[in-house]
Short mmCIF file of C-alpha atoms in Angstrom, two decimals:
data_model
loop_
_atom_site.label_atom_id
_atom_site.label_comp_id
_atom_site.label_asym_id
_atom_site.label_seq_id
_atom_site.Cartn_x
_atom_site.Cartn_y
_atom_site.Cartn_z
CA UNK A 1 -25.31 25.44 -18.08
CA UNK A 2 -28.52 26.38 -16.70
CA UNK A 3 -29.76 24.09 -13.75
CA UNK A 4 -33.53 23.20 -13.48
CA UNK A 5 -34.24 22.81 -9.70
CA UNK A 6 -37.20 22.53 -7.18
CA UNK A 7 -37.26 24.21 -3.47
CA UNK A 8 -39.20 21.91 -0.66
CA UNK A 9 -39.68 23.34 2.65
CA UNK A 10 -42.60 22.96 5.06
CA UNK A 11 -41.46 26.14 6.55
CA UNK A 12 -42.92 29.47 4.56
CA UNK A 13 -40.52 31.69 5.88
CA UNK A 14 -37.85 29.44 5.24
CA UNK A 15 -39.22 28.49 1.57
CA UNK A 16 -39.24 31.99 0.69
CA UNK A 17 -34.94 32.44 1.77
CA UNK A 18 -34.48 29.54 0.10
CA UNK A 19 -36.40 30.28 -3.60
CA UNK A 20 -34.49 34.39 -2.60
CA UNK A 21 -31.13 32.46 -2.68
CA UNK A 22 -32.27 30.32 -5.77
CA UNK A 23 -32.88 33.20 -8.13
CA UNK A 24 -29.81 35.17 -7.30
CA UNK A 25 -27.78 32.36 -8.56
CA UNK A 26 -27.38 32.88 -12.30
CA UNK A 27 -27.27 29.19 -13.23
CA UNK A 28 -29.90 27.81 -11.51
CA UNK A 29 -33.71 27.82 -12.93
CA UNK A 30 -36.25 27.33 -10.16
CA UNK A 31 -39.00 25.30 -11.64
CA UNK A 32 -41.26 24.81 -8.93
CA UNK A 33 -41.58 25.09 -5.15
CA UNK A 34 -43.46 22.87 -2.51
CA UNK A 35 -44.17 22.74 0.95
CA UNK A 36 -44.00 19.04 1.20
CA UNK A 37 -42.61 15.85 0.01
CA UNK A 38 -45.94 14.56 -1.13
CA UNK A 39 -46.21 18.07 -2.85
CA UNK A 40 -42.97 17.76 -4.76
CA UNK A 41 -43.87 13.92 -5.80
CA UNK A 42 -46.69 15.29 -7.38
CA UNK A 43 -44.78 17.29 -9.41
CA UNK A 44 -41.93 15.01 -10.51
CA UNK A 45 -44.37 12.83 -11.78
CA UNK A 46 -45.24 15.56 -14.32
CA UNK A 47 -41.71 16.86 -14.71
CA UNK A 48 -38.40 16.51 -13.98
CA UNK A 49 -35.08 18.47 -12.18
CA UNK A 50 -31.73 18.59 -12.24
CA UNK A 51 -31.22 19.06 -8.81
CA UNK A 52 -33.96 19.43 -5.67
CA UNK A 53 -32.65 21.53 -2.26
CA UNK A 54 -34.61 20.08 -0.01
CA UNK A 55 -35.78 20.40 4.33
CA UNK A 56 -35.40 17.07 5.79
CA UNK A 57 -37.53 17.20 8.71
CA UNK A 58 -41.35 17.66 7.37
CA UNK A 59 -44.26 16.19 8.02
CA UNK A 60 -45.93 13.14 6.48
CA UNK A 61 -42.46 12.28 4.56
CA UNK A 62 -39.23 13.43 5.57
CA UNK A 63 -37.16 14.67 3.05
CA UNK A 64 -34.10 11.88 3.35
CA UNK A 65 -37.46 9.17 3.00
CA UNK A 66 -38.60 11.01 -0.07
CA UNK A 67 -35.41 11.12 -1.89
CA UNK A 68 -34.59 7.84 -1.01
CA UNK A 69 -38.01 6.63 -2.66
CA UNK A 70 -36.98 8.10 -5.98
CA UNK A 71 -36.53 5.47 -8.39
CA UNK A 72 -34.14 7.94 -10.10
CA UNK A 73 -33.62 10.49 -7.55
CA UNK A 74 -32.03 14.02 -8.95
CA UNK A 75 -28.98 15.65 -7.04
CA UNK A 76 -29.92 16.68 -3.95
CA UNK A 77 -28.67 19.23 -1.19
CA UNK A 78 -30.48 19.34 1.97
CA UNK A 79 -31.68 21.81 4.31
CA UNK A 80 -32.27 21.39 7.71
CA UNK A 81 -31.77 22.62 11.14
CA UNK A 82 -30.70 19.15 12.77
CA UNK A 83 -26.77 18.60 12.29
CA UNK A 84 -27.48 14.99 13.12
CA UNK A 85 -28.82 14.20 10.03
CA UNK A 86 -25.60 15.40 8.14
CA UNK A 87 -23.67 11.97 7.73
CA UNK A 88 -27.24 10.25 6.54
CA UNK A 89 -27.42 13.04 4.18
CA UNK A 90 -23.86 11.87 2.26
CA UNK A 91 -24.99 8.44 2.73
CA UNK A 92 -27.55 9.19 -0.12
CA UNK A 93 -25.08 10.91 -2.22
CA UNK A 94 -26.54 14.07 -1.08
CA UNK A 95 -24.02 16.93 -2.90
CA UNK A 96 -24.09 19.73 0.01
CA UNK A 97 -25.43 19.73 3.72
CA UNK A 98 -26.68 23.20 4.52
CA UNK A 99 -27.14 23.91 8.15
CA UNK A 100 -29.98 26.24 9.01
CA UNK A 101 -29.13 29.22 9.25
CA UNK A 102 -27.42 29.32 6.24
CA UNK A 103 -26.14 32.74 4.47
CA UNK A 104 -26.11 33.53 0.93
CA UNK A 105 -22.39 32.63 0.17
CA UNK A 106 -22.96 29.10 1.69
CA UNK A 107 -25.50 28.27 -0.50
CA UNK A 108 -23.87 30.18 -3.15
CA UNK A 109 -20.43 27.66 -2.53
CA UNK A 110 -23.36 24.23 -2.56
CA UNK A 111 -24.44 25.68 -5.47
CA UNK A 112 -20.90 25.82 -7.10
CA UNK A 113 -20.22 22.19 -5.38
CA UNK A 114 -23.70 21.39 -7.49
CA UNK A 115 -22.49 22.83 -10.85
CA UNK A 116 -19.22 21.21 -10.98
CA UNK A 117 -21.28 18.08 -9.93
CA UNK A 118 -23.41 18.11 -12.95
CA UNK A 119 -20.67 19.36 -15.50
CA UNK A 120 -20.11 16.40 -18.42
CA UNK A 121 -22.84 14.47 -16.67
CA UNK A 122 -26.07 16.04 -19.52
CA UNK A 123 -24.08 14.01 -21.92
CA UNK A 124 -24.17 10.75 -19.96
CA UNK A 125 -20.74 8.87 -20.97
CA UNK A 126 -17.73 9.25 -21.62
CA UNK A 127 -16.32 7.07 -25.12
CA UNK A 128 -12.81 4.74 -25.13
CA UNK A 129 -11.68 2.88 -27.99
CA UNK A 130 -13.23 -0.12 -29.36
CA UNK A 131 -16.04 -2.08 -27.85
CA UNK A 132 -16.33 -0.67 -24.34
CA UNK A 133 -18.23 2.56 -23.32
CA UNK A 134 -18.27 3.99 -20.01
CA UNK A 135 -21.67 5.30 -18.98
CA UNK A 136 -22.38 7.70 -15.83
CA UNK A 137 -24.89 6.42 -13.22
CA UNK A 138 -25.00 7.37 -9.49
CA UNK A 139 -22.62 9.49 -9.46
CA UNK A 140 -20.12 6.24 -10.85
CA UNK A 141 -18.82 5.40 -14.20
CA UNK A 142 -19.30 2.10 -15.08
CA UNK A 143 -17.50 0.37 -17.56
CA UNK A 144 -20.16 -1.21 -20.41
CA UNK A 145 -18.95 -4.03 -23.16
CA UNK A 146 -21.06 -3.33 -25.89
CA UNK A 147 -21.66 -6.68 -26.98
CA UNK A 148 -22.98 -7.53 -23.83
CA UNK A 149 -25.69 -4.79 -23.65
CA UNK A 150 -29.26 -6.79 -24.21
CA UNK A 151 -31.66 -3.64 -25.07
CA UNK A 152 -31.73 -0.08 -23.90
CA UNK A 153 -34.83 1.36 -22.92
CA UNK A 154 -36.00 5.25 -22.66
CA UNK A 155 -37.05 7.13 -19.70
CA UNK A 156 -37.67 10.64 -20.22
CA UNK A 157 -34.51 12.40 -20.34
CA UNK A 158 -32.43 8.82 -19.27
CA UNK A 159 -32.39 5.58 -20.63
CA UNK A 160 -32.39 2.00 -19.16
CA UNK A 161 -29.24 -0.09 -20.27
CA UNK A 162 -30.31 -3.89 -19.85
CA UNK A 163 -27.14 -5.65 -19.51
CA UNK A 164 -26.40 -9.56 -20.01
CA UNK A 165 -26.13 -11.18 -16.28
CA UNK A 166 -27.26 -8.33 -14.63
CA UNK A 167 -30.89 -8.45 -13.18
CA UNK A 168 -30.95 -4.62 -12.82
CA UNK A 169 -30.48 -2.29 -15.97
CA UNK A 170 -27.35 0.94 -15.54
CA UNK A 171 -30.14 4.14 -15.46
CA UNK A 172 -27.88 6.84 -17.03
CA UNK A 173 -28.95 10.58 -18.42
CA UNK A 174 -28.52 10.76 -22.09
CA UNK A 175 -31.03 10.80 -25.15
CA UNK A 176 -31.54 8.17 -27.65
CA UNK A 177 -30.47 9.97 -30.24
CA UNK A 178 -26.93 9.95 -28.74
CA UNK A 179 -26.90 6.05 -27.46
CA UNK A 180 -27.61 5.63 -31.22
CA UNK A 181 -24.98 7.44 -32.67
CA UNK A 182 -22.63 5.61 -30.68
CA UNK A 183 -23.76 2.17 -31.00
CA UNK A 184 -22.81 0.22 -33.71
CA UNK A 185 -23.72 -2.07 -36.29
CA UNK A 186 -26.01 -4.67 -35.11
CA UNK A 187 -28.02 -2.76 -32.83
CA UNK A 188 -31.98 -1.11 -34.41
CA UNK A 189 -34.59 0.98 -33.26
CA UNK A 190 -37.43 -0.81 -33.20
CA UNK A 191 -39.56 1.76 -30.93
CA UNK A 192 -39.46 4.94 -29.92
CA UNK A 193 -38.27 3.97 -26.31
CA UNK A 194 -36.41 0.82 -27.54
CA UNK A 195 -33.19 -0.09 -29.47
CA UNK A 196 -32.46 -3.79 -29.19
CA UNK A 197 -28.79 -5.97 -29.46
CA UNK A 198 -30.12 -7.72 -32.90
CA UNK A 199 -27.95 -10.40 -31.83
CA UNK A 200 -30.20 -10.91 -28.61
CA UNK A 201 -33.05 -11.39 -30.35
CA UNK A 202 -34.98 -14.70 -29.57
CA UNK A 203 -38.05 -14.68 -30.91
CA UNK A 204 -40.22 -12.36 -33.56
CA UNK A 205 -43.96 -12.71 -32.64
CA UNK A 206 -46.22 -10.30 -35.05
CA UNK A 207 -45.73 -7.05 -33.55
CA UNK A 208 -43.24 -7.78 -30.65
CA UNK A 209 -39.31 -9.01 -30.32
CA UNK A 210 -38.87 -11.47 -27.65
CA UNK A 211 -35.74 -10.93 -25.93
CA UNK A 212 -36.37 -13.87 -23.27
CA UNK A 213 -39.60 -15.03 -21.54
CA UNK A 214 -40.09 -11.90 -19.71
CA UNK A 215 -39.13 -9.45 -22.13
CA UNK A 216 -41.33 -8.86 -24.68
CA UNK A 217 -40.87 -5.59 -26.58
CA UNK A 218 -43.12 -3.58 -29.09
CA UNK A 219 -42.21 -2.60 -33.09
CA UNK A 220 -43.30 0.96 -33.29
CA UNK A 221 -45.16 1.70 -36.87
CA UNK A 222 -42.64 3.78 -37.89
CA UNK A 223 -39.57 1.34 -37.15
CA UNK A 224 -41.91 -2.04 -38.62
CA UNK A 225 -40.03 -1.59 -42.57
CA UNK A 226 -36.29 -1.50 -41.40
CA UNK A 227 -36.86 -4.02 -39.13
CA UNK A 228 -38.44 -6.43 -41.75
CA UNK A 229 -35.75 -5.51 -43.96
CA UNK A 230 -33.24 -6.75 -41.67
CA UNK A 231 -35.43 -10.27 -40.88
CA UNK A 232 -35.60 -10.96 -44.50
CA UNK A 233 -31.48 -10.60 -44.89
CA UNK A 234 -31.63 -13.02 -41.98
CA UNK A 235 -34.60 -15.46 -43.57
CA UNK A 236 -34.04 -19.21 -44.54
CA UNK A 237 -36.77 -20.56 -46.06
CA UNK A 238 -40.05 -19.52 -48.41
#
């Protein structure tokens, strides 16, 4: 598997090692490289990683703040030349800790570390028997009753999986496409970035599903015939 990943360093010198090390590693694709946090947000907002090595102490934003801002934060493995920011490093989930200066086969074993991390994870879940599915987030698996699931919304490459009682949604990587194929009867696409629990539904108002008083969600164009199929197996009255 090919790994898409972005370099930050404030240091040039130390950018340039770092991007060297990056492109004699066969698996990993170096999509960009910045020499600052605020740099690298830019470009996440345009794209996205697998994985970002990144310097911790910068300017402006530190690399631990930066990744800890990320609403969905890629794998990380730091770079710096403080050892005292090691154990905040794992506290973030942080894969590898690379202590400037770092050779070629160190980075070369965080890289491994970073490959074995990500291996199973581009297909987001892992399937049991019946109505349960398990579905990778933070580096957990959670444990999902399918019944319970409200809506799941997309994300670029991950979706949103609103749960019943939980005030957060489980952010896992996986396409729609898949989350469809899995689900089963009694679930629809009713957008492009939606599928809804038909069962959940509270209210249909023109061109939105109510799902409760905050949660009101769009019928794409392309989704509006199905869906009116369905209401009129549902329909009492003229």
């Amino acid at each position: 598997m090919n790994i898409r990943c972005l370099a930050i360093d404030d240091e040039p010198l130390a950018l340039q090692q770092l991007v060297a090390y990056i492109k004699k590693v066969p698996f990993l694709e170096l999509q960009a490289q910045c020499q600052s946090a605020v740099e690298a947000r830019a470009f996440l907002e345009k794209d996205t990683v697998d994985a970002i090595f990144c310097d911790i102490n910068m300017p402006d934003l530190n690399g631990m703040d930066f990744i800890k801002s990320l609403a969905v934060p890629p794998l990380v493995i730091f770079t710096t030349a403080y050892s005292e920011y090691a154990v905040e490093g794992f506290r973030v989930n942080a894969v590898d800790y690379l202590l400037k200066p770092f050779g070629l086969q160190e980075f070369q074993r965080a890289a491994n570390r970073l490959r074995e991390r990500l291996e199973g994870q581009k297909e987001g879940k892992e399937v049991t028997e019946g109505s349960d599915i398990f579905l990778k987030t933070d580096y957990r698996i959670v444990k999902v009753s399918i019944p319970d699931i409200r809506y799941i919304e997309a994300m670029s490459e991950y979706l949103k999986v609103w749960i019943e009682g939980m005030p957060k949604p489980i952010i896992t990587l996986l396409s729609m496409k898949k989350m469809e194929e899995r689900l089963p009867d009694g679930f629809m696409r009713i957008h492009r970035s939606y599928i809804i629990n038909l069962s959940k539904i509270q209210e249909v108002n023109k061109n939105r599903v109510i799902m409760d008083a905050q949660t009101y969600l769009p019928i794409g164009d392309m989704y509006k015939e199905a869906f009116q199929a369905y209401l009129e197996t549902k329909f009492l009255g003229k």
